[in-house]
mmCIF file of C-alpha atoms in Angstrom:
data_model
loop_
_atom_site.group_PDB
_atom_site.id
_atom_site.type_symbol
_atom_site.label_atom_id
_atom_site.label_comp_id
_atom_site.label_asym_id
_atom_site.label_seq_id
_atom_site.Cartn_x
_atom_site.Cartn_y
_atom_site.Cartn_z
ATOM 1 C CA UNK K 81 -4.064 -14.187 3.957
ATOM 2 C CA UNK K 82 -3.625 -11.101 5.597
ATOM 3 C CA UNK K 83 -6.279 -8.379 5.778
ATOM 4 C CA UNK K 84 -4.436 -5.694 4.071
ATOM 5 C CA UNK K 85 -3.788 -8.039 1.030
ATOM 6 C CA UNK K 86 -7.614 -8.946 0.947
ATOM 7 C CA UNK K 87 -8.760 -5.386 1.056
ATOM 8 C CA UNK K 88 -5.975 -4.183 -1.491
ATOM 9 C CA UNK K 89 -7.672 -7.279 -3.806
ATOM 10 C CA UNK K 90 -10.958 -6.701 -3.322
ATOM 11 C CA UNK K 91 -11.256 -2.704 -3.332
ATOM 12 C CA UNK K 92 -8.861 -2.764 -6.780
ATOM 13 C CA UNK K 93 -11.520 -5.745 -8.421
ATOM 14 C CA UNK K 94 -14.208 -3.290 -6.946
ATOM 15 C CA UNK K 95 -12.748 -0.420 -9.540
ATOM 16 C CA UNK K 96 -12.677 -2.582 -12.059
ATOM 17 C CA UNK K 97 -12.059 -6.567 -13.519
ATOM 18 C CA UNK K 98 -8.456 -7.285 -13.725
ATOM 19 C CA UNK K 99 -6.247 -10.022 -14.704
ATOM 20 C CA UNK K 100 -3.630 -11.438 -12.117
ATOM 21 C CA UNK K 101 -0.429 -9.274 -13.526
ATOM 22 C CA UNK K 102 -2.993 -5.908 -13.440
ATOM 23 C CA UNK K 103 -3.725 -6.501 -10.204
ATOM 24 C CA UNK K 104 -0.547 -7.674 -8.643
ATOM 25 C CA UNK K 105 0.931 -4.243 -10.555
ATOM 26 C CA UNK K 106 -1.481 -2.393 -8.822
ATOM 27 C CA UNK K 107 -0.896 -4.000 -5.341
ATOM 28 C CA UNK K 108 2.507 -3.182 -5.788
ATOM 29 C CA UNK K 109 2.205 0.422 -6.654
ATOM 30 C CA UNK K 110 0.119 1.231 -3.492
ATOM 31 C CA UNK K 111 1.419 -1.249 -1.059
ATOM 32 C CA UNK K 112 5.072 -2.539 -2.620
ATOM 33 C CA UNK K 113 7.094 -0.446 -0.543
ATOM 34 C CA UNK K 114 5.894 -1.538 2.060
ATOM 35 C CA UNK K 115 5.677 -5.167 1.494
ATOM 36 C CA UNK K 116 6.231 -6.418 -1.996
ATOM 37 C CA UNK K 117 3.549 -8.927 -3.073
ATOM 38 C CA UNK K 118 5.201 -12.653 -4.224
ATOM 39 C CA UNK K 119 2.823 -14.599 -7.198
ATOM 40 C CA UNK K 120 2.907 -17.452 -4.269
ATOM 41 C CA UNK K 121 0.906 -14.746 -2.433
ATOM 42 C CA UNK K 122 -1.427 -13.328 -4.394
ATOM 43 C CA UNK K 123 -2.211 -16.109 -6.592
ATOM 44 C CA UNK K 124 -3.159 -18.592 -3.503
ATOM 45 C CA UNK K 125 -4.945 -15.725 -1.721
ATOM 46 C CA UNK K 126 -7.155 -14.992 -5.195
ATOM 47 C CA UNK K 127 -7.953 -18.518 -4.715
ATOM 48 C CA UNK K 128 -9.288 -18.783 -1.541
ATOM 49 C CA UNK K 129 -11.445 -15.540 -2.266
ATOM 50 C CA UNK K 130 -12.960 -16.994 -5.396
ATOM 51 C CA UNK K 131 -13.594 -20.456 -3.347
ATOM 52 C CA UNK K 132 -15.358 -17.927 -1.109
ATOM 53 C CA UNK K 133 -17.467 -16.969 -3.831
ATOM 54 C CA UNK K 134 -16.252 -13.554 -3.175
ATOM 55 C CA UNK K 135 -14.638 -13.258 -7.296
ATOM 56 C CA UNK K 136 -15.044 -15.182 -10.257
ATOM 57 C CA UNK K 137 -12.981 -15.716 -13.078
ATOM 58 C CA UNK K 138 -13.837 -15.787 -16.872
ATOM 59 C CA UNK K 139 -11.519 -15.842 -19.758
ATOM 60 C CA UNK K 140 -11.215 -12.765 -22.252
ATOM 61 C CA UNK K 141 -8.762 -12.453 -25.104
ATOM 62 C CA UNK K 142 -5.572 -11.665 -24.985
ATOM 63 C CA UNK K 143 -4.205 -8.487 -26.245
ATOM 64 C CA UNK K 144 -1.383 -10.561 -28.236
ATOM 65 C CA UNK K 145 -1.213 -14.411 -27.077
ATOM 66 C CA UNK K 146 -3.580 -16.744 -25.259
ATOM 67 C CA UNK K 147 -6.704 -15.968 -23.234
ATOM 68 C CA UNK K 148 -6.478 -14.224 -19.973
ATOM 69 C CA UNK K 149 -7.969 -14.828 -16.719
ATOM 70 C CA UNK K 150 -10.255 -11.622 -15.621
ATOM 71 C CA UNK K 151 -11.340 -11.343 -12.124
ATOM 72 C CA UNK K 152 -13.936 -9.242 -11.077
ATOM 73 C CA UNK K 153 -16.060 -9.598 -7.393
ATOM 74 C CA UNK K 154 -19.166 -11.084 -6.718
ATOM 75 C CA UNK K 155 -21.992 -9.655 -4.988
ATOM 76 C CA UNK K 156 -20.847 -11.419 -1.695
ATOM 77 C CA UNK K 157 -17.448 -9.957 -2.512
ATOM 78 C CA UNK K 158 -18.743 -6.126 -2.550
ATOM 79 C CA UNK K 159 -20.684 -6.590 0.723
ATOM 80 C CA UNK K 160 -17.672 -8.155 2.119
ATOM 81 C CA UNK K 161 -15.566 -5.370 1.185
ATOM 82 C CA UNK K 162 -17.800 -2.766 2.771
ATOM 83 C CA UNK K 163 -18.191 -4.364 5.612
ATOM 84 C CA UNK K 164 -13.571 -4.215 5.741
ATOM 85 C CA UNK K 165 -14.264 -0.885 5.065
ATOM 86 C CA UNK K 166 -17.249 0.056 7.323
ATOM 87 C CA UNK K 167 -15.888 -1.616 10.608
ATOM 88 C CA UNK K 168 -11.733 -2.141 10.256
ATOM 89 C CA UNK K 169 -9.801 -3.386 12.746
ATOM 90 C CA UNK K 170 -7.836 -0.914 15.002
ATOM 91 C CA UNK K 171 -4.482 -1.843 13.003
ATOM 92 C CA UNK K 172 -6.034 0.083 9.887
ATOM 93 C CA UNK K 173 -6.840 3.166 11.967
ATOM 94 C CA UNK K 174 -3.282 3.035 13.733
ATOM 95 C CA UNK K 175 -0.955 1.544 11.061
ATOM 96 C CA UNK K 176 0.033 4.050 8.226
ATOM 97 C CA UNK K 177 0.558 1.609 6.005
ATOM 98 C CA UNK K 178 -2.807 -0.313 6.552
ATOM 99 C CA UNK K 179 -4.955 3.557 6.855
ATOM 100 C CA UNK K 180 -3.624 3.968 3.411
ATOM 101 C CA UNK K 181 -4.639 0.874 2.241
ATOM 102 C CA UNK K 182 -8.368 1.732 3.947
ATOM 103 C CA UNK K 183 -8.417 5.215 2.630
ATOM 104 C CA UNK K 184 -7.615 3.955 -1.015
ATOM 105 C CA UNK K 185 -10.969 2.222 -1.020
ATOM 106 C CA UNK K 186 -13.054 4.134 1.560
ATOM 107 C CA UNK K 187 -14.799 5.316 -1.373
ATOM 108 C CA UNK K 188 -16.723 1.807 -1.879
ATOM 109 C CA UNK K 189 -18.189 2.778 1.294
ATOM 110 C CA UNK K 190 -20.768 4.819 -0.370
ATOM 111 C CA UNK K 191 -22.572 5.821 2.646
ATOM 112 C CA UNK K 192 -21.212 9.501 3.632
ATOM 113 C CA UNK K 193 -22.199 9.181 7.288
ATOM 114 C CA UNK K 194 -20.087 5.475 7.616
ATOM 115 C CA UNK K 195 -17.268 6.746 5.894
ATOM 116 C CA UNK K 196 -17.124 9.554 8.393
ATOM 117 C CA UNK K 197 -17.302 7.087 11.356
ATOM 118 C CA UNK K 198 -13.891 5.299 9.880
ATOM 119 C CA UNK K 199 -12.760 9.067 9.357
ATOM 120 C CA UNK K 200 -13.450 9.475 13.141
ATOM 121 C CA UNK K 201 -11.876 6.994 14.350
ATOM 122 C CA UNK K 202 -8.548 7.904 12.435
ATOM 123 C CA UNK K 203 -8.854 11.189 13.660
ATOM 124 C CA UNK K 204 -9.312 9.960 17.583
ATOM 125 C CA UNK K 205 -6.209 7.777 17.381
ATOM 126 C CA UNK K 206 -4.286 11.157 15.958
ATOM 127 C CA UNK K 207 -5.707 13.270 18.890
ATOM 128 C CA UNK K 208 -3.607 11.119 21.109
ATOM 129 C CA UNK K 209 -0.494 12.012 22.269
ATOM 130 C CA UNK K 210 2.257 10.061 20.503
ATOM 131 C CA UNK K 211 5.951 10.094 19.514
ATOM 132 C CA UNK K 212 8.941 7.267 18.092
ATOM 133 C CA UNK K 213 10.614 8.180 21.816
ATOM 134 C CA UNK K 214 9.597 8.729 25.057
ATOM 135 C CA UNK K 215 11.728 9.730 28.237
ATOM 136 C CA UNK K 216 12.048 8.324 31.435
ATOM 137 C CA UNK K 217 8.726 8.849 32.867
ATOM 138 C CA UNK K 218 7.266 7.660 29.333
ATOM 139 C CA UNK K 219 6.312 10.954 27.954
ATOM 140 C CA UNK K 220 6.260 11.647 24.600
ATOM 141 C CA UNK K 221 9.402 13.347 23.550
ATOM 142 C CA UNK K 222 9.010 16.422 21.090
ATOM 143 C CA UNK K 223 11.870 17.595 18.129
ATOM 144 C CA UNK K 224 13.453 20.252 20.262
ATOM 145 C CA UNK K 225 14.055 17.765 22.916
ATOM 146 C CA UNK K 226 16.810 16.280 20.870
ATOM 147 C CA UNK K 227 20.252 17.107 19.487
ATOM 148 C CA UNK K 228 20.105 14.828 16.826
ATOM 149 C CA UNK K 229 19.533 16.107 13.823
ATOM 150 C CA UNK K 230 18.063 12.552 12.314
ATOM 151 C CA UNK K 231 15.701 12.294 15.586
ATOM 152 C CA UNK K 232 14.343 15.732 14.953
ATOM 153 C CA UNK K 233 13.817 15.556 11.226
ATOM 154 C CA UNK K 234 11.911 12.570 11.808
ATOM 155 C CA UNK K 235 9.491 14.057 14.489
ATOM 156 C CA UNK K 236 9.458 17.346 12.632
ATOM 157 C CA UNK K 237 8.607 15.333 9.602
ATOM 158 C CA UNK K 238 5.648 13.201 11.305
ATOM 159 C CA UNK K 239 4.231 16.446 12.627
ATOM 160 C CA UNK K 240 4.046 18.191 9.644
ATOM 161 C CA UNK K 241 2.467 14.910 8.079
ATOM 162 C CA UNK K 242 0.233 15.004 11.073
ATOM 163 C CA UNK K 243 -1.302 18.753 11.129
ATOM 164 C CA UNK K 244 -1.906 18.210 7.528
ATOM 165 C CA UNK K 245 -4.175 14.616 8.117
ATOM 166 C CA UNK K 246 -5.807 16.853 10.770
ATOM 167 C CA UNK K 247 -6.611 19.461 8.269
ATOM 168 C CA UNK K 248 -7.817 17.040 5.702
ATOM 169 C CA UNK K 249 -9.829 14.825 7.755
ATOM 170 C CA UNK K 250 -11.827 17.399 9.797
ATOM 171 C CA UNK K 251 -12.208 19.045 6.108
ATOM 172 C CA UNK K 252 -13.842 16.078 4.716
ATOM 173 C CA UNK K 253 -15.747 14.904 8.024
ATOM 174 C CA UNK K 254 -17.066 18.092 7.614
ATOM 175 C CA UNK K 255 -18.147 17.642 4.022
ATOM 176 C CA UNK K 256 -19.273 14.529 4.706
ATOM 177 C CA UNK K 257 -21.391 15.179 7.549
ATOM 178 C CA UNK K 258 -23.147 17.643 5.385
ATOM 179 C CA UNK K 259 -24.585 15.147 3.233
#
């Protein structure tokens, strides 16, 4: 199961219980365009997390028909999340997709002082100097270093997307770090 999928399952149980559908919905909504979620993912990977003793399940009633399965964590499943959340891998500080994922449930992490440590980190891997294309030598090639129009609305793009993370995280380090 991959990481992203157990964080995404774990920080939305850590909202609130949810049956299967609920959660796969949700799932979908913040990760789906990324990577759609199949039931012969989720459901296998809920599995393995509640023979982990990380979620149980107990039946409620259903809204119309039969019973439905709610999920909700465990203690062992909170501490597990906030330790994802406190120490992530590098591929959720350099991955969009995954930092989203993080930043969805950073929240958990209710200690102001670790969540600005993950906040950190992001904002290290930012301060580096990146781009989609590099020239010859291997430096990073800027928007007005290309005549197509595609190329430079896509750098343009990421830079805008870029100062404004940099605004908002040394904003809320800030904040944070205050508490």
């Amino acid at each position: 199961m991959s990481r992203m999928l157990k964080l995404a399952i774990l920080g939305f149980l850590r909202d609130h219980p949810l049956h299967g559908y609920d959660l796969k919905s949700r799932i979908a909504a913040l990760t789906g365009h990324v990577k759609p979620i199949a039931d012969g993912t989720l459901y296998p990977a809920i599995k393995r997390l509640e023979n982990a003793g990380l979620l149980t399940r107990r039946s409620a009633p259903g809204k119309i028909a039969a019973p439905r399965h709610m999920l909700e964590l465990t203690q062992d499943g909170i501490d597990y999340l906030r330790r994802l959340l406190r120490d992530p891998e590098e591929t959720f500080i350099t991955d969009e997709n995954r930092w989203f994922t993080l930043l969805a449930f950073l929240r958990h992490l209710e200690n102001p002082r670790e969540q600005a440590i993950v906040l950190h980190r992001r904002l290290a891997f930012l301060s580096e100097p990146i781009s989609f294309f590099y020239d010859e030598r291997g430096h990073p090639m800027a928007a007005d270093e290309f005549e197509d129009p595609f190329r430079q609305g896509l750098l343009t793009i990421a830079r805008a997307a870029n100062r404004a993370e940099f605004t908002w995280l040394n904003n809320t380090i800030a904040e944070l770090e205050r508490h």
